[in-house]
PDB file of C-alpha atoms and ligand atoms in Angstrom:
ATOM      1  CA  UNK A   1      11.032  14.977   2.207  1.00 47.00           C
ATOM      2  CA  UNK A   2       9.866  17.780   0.116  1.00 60.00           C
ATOM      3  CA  UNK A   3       7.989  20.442   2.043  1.00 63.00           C
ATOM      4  CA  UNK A   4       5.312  20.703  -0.091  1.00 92.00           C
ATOM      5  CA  UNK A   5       4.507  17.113  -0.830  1.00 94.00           C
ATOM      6  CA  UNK A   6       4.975  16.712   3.239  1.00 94.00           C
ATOM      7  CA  UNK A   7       2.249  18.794   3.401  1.00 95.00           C
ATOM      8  CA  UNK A   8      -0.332  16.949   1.211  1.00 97.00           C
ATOM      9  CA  UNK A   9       0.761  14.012   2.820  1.00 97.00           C
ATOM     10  CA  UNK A  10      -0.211  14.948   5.851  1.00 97.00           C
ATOM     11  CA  UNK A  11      -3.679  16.975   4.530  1.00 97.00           C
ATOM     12  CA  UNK A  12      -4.692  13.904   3.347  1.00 98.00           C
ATOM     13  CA  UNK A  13      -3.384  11.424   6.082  1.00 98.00           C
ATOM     14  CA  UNK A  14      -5.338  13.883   8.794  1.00 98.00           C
ATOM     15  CA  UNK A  15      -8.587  13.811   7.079  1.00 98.00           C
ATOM     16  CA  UNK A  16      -8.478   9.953   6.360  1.00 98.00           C
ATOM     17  CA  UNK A  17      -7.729   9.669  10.118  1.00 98.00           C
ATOM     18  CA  UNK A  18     -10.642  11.437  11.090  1.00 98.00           C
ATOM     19  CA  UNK A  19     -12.859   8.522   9.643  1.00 98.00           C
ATOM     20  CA  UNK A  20     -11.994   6.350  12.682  1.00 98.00           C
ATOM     21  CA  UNK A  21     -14.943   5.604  14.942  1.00 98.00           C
ATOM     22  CA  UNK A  22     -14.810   4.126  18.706  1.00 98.00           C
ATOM     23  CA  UNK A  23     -14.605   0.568  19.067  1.00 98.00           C
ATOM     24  CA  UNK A  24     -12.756  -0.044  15.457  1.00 98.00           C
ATOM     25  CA  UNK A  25     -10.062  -2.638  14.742  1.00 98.00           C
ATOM     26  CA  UNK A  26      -8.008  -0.515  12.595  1.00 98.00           C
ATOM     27  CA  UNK A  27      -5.381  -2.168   9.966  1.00 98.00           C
ATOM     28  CA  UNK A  28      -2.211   0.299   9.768  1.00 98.00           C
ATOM     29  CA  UNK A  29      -0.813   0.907   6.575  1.00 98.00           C
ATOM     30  CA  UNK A  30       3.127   1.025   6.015  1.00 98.00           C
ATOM     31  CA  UNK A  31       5.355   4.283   4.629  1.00 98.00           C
ATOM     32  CA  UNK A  32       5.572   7.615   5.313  1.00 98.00           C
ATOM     33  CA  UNK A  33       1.921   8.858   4.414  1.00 98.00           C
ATOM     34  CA  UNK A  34       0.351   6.093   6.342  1.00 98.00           C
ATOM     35  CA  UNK A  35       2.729   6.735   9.167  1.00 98.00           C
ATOM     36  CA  UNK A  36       1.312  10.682   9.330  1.00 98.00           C
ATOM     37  CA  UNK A  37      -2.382   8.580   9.270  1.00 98.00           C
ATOM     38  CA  UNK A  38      -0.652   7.086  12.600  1.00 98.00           C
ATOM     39  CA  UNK A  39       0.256  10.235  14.010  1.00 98.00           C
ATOM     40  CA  UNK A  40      -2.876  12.396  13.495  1.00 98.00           C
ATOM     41  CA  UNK A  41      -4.595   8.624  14.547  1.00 98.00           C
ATOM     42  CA  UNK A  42      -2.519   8.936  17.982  1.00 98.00           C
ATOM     43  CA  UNK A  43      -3.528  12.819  18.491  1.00 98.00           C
ATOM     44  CA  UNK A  44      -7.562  11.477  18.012  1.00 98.00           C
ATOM     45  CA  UNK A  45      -6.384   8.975  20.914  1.00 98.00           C
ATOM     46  CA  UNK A  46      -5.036  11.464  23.257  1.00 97.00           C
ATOM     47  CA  UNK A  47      -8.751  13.547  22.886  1.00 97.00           C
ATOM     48  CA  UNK A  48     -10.528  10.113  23.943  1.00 98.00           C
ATOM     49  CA  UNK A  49     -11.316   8.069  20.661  1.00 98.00           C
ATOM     50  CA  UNK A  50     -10.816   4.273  21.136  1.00 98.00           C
ATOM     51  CA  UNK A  51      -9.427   1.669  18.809  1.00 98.00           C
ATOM     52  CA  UNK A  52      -6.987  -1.442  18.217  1.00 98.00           C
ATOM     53  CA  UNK A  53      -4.968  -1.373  15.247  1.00 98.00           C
ATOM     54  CA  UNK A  54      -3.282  -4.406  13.161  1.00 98.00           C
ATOM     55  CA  UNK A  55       0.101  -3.016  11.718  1.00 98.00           C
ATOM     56  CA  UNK A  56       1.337  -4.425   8.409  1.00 98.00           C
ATOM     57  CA  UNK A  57       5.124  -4.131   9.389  1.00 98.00           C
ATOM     58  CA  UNK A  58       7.839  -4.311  11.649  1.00 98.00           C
ATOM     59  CA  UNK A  59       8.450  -0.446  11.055  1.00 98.00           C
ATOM     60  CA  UNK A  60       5.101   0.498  11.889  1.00 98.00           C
ATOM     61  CA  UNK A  61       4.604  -1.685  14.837  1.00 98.00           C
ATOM     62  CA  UNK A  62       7.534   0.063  16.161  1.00 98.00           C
ATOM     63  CA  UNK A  63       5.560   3.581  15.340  1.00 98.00           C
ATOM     64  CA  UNK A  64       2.135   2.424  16.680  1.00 98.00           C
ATOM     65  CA  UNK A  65       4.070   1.091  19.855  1.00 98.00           C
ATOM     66  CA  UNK A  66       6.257   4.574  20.460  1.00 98.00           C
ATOM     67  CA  UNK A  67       2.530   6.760  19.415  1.00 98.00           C
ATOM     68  CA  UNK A  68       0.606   4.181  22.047  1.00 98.00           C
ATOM     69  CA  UNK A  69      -1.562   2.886  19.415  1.00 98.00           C
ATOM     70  CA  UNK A  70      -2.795  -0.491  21.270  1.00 98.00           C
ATOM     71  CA  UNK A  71      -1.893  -3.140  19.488  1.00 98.00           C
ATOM     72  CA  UNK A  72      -3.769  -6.481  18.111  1.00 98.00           C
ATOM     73  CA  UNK A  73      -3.405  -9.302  16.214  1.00 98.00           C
ATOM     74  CA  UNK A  74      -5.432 -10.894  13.258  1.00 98.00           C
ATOM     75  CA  UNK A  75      -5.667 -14.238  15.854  1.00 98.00           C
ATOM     76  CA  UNK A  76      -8.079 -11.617  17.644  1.00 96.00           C
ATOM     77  CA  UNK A  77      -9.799  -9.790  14.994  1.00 98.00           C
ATOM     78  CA  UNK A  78      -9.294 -11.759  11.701  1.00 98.00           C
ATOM     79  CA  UNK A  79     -11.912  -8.964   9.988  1.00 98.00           C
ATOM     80  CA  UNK A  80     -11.008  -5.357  10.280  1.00 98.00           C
ATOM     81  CA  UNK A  81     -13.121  -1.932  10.099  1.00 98.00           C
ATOM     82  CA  UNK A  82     -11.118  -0.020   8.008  1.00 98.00           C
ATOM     83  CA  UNK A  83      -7.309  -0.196   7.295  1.00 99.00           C
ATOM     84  CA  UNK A  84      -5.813   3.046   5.805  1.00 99.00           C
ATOM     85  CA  UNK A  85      -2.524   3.422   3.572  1.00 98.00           C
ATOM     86  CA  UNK A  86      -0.411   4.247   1.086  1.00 98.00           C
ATOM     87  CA  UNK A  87      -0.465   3.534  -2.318  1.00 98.00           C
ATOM     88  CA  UNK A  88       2.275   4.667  -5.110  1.00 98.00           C
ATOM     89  CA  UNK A  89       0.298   5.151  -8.195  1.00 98.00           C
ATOM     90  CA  UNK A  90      -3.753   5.166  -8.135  1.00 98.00           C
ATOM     91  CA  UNK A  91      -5.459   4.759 -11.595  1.00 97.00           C
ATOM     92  CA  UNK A  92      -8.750   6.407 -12.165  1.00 97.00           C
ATOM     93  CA  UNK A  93     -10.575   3.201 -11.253  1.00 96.00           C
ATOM     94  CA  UNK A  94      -9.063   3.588  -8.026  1.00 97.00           C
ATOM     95  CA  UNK A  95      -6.634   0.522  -8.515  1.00 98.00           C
ATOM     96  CA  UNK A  96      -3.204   0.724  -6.946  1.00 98.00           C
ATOM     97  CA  UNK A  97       0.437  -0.308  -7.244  1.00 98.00           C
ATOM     98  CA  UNK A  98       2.042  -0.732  -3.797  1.00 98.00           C
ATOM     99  CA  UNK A  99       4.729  -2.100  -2.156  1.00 97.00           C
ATOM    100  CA  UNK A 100       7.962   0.575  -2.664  1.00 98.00           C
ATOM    101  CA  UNK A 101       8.226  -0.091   1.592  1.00 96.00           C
ATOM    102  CA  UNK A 102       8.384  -3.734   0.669  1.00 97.00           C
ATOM    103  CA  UNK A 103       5.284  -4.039   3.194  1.00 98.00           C
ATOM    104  CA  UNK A 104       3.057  -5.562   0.155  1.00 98.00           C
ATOM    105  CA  UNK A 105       1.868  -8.975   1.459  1.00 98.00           C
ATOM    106  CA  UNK A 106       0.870  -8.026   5.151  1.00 98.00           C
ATOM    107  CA  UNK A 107      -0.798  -4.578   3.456  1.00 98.00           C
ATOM    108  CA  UNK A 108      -2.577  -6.971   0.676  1.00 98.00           C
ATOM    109  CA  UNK A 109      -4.098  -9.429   3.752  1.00 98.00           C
ATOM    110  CA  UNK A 110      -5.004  -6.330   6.078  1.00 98.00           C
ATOM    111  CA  UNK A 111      -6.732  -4.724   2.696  1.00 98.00           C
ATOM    112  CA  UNK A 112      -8.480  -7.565   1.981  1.00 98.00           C
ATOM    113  CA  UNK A 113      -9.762  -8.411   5.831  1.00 98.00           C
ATOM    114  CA  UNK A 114     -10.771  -5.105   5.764  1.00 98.00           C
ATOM    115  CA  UNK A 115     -14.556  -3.881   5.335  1.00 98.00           C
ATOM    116  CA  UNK A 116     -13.005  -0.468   4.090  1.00 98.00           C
ATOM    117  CA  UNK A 117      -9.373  -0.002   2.374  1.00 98.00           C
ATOM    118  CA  UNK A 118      -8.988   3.961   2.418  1.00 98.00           C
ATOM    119  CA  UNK A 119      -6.238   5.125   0.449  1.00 98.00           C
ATOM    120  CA  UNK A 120      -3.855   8.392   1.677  1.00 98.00           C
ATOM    121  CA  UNK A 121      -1.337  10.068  -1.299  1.00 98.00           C
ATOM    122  CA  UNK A 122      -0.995  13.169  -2.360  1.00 98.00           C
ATOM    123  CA  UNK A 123      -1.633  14.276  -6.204  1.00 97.00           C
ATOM    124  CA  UNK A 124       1.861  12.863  -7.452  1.00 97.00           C
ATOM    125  CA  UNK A 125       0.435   9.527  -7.144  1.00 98.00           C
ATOM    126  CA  UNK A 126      -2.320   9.568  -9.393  1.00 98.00           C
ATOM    127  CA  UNK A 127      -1.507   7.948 -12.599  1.00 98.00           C
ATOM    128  CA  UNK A 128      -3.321   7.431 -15.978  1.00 97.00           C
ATOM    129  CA  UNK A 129      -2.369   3.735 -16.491  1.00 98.00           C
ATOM    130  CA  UNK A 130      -0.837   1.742 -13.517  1.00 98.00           C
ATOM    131  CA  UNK A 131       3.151   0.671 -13.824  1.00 98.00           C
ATOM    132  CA  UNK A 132       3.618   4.353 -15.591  1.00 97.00           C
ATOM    133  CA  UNK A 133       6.013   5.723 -12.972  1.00 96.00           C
ATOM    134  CA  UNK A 134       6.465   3.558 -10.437  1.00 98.00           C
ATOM    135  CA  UNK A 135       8.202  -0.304 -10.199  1.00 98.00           C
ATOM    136  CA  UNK A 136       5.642  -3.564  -9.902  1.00 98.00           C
ATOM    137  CA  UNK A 137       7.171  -5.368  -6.869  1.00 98.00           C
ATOM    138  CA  UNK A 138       6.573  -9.120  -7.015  1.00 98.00           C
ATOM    139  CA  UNK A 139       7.429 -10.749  -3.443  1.00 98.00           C
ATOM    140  CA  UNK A 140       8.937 -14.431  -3.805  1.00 98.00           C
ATOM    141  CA  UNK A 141      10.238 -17.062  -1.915  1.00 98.00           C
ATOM    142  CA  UNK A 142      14.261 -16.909  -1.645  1.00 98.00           C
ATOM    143  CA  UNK A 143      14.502 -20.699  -3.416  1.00 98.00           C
ATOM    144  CA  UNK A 144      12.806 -19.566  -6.268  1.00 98.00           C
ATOM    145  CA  UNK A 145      14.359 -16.156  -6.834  1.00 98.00           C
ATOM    146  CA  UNK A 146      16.278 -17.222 -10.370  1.00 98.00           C
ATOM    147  CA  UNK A 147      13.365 -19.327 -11.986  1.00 98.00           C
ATOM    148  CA  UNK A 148      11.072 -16.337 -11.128  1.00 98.00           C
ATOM    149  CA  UNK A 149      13.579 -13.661 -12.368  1.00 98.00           C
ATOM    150  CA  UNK A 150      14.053 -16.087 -15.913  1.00 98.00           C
ATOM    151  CA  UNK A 151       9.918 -16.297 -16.113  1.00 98.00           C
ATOM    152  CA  UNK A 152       9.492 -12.413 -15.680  1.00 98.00           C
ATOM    153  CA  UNK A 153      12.688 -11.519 -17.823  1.00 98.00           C
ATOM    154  CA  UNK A 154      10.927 -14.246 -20.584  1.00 98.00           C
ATOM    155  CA  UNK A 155       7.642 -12.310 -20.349  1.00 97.00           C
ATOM    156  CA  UNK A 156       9.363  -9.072 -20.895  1.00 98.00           C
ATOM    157  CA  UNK A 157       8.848  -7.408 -17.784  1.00 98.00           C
ATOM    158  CA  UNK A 158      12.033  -6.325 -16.919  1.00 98.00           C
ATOM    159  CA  UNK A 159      13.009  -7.620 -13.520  1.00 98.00           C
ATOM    160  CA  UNK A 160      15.470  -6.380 -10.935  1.00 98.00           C
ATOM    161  CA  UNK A 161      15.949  -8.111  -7.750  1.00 98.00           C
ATOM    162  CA  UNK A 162      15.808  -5.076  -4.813  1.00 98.00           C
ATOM    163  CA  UNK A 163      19.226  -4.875  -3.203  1.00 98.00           C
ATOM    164  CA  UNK A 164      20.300  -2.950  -0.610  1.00 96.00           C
ATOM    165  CA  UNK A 165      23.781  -2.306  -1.861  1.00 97.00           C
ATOM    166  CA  UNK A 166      25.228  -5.972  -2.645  1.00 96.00           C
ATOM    167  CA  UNK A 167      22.047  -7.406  -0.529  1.00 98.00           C
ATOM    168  CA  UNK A 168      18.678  -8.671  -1.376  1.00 98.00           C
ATOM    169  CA  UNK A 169      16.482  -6.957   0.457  1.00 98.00           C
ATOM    170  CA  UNK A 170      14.291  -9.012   2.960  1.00 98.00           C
ATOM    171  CA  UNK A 171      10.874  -8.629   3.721  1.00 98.00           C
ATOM    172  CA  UNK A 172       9.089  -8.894   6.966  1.00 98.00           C
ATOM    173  CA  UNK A 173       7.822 -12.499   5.987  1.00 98.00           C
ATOM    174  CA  UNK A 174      11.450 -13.590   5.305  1.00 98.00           C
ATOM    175  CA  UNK A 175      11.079 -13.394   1.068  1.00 98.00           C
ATOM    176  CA  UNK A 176      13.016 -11.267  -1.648  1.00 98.00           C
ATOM    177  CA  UNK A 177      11.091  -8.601  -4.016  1.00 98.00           C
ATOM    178  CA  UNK A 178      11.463  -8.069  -7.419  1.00 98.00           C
ATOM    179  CA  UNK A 179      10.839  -4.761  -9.143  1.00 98.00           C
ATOM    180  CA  UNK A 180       9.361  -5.305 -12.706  1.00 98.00           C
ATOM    181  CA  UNK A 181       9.580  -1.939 -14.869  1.00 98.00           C
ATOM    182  CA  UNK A 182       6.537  -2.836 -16.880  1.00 98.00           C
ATOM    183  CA  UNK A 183       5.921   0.325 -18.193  1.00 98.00           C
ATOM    184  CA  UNK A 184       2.064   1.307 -18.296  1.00 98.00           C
ATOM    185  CA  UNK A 185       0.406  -2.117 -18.102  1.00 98.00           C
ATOM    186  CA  UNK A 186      -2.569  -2.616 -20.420  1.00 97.00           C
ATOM    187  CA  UNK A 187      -4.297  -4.972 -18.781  1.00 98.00           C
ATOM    188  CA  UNK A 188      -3.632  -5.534 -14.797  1.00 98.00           C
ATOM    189  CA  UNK A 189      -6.293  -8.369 -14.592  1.00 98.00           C
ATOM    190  CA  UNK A 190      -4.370 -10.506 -17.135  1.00 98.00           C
ATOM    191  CA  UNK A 191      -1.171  -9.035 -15.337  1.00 98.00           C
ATOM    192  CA  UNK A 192      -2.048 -10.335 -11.893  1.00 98.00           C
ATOM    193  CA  UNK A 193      -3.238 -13.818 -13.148  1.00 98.00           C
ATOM    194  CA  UNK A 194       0.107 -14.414 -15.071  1.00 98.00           C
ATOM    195  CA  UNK A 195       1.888 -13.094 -11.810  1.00 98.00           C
ATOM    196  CA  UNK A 196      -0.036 -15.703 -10.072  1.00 98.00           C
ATOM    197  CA  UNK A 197       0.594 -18.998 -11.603  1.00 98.00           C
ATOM    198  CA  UNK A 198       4.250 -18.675 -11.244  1.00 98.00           C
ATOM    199  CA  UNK A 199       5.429 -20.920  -8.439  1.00 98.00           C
ATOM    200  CA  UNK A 200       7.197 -19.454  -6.045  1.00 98.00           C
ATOM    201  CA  UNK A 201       5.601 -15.600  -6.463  1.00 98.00           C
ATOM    202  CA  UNK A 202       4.173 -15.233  -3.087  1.00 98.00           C
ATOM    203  CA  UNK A 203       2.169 -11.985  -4.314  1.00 98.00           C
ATOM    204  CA  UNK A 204       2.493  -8.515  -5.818  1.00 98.00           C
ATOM    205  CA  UNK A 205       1.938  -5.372  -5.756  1.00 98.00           C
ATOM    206  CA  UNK A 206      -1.199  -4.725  -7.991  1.00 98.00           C
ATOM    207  CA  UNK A 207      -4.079  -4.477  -5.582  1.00 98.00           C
ATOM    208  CA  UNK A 208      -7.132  -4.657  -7.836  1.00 98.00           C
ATOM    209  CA  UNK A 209     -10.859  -3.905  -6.624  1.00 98.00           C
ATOM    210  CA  UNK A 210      -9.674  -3.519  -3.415  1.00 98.00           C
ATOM    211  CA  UNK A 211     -10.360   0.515  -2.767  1.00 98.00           C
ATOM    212  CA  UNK A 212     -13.193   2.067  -1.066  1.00 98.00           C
ATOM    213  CA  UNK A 213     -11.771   5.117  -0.845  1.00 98.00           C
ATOM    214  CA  UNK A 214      -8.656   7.729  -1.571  1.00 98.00           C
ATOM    215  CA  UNK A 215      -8.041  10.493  -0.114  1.00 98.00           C
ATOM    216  CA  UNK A 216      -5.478  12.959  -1.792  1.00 98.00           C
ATOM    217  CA  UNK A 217      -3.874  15.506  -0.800  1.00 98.00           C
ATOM    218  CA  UNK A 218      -3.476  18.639  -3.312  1.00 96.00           C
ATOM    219  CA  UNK A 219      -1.609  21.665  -2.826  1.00 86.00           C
ATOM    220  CA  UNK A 220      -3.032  24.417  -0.604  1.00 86.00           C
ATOM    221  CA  UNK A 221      -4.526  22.455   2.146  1.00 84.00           C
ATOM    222  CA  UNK A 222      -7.278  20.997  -0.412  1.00 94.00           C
ATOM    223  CA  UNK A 223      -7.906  17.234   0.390  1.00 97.00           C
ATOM    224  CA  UNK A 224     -10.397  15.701  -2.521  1.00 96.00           C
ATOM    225  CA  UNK A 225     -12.258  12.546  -1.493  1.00 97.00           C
ATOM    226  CA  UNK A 226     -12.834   9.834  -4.164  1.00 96.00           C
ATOM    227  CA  UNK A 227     -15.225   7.032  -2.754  1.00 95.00           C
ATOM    228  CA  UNK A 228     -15.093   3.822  -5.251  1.00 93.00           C
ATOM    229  CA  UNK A 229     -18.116   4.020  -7.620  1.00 89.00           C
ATOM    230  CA  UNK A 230     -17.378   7.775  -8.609  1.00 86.00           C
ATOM    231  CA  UNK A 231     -13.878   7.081 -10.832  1.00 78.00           C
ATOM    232  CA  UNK A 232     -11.235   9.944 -10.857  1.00 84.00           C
ATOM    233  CA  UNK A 233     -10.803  12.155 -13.457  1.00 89.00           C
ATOM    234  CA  UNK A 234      -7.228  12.398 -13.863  1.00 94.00           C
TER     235      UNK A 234
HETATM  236  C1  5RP B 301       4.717   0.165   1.400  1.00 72.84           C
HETATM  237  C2  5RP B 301       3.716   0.848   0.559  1.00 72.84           C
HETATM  238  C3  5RP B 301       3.536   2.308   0.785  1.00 72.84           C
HETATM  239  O1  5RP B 301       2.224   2.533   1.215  1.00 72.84           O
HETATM  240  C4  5RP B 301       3.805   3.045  -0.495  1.00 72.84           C
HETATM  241  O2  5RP B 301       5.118   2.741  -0.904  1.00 72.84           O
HETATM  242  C5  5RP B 301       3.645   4.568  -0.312  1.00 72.84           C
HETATM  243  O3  5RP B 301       4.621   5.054   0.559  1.00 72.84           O
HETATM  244  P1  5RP B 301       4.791   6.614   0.817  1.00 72.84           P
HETATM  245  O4  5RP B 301       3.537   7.075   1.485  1.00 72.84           O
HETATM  246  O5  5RP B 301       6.010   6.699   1.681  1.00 72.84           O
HETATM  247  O6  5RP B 301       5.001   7.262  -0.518  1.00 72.84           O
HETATM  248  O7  5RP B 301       3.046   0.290  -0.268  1.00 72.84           O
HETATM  249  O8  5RP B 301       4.831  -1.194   1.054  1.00 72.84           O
END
């Protein structure tokens, strides 16, 4: 990873961790900023502060396990306090695009269980229009992989089914993703409800309204806050 980006990674991961309180049921975001949440989560743990988290994949239930995060399940706590993660573009309304770790679906349910969704990137995430930089991924059942691929192709967003070499990827929930290069989308309400009503799209990566906070990381050490309510200027 680049140094530098590390670093505001990490800036902004360590002051988003610092919003945990005793007592919360924490939902654990997925990728490599949300895993540096875990870390500087784990070092709060070791000087006496208290919670359960909820991961939102295998890779960071192995994390949380090897840090000694304790570990529940929604069964126990089907609301959460807060659940911090990643994101790989933020729009000035604080909207996101997610899902490059193929961890969308279980991130999307945590999010929305959550009483606060705080987001950790550093300043290359922040986009003017969602979809400008980074792939949409759509999750979908296997059966329904081709008649999904023909309806996005048809409605010209330019799908690619994510391989690893020759393989479809699979997700933790046993489905394939497809990355749509939409370009900047103009309207990611009308996008999400078109995404939506195609059978066999399990869900996306556009997570709309969701936000309370972000947290990025800039260069230098400086970490900016953005609560929802106040939208970003960039
Ligand atoms: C995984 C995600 C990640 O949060 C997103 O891809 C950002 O990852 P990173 O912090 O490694 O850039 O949505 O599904």
């Amino acid at each position: 990873m680049n140094g530098d980006i590390d670093a505001r990674k990490r800036a902004a991961a360590e002051r988003a961790a610092t919003l945990a309180e005793d007592g919360m049921v924490l939902g654990l975001g997925t990728g490599s900023t949300a895993a540096l949440a875990l870390v500087a989560l784990a070092a709060r743990m070791r000087d006496g502060l208290r919670v359960v988290g909820i991961p939102s994949s295998r890779a960071t239930e192995m994390l949380a396990t090897q840090l000694g995060i304790p570990l529940v399940t929604l069964a126990d706590h089907p609301t959460l306090d807060l659940t911090i993660d990643g994101a790989d573009e933020v729009d000035p309304a604080l909207d996101l695009i997610k899902g490059a770790g193929g961890a969308l679906l279980r991130e999307k349910v945590l999010a929305a269980a959550s009483r606060r969704l705080v987001i950790v990137v550093d300043d290359s995430k922040l986009v003017r229009h969602l979809g400008q930089r980074s792939a949409l991924p759509v999750e979908v059942v296997p059966f329904a992989l081709p008649t999904v691929v023909h309806h996005l192709r048809e409605a010209g967003l330019r799908p690619v089914p994510r391989q690893i070499g020759e393989t479809l990827t699979v997700t933790d929930n046993g489905n394939h993703i497809i990355d749509c290069h939409t370009g900047p989308i103009a309207d990611a309400r009308a996008l999400d409800r078109q995404l939506r009503a195609i059978t066999g799209v399990v869900d996306h990566g556009l997570f709309l309204g969701l936000t309370s906070a972000v947290v990025i990381g800039h260069g230098q050490d400086r970490v900016v806050v953005h609560p929802r309510g106040e939208p970003g200027t960039w």
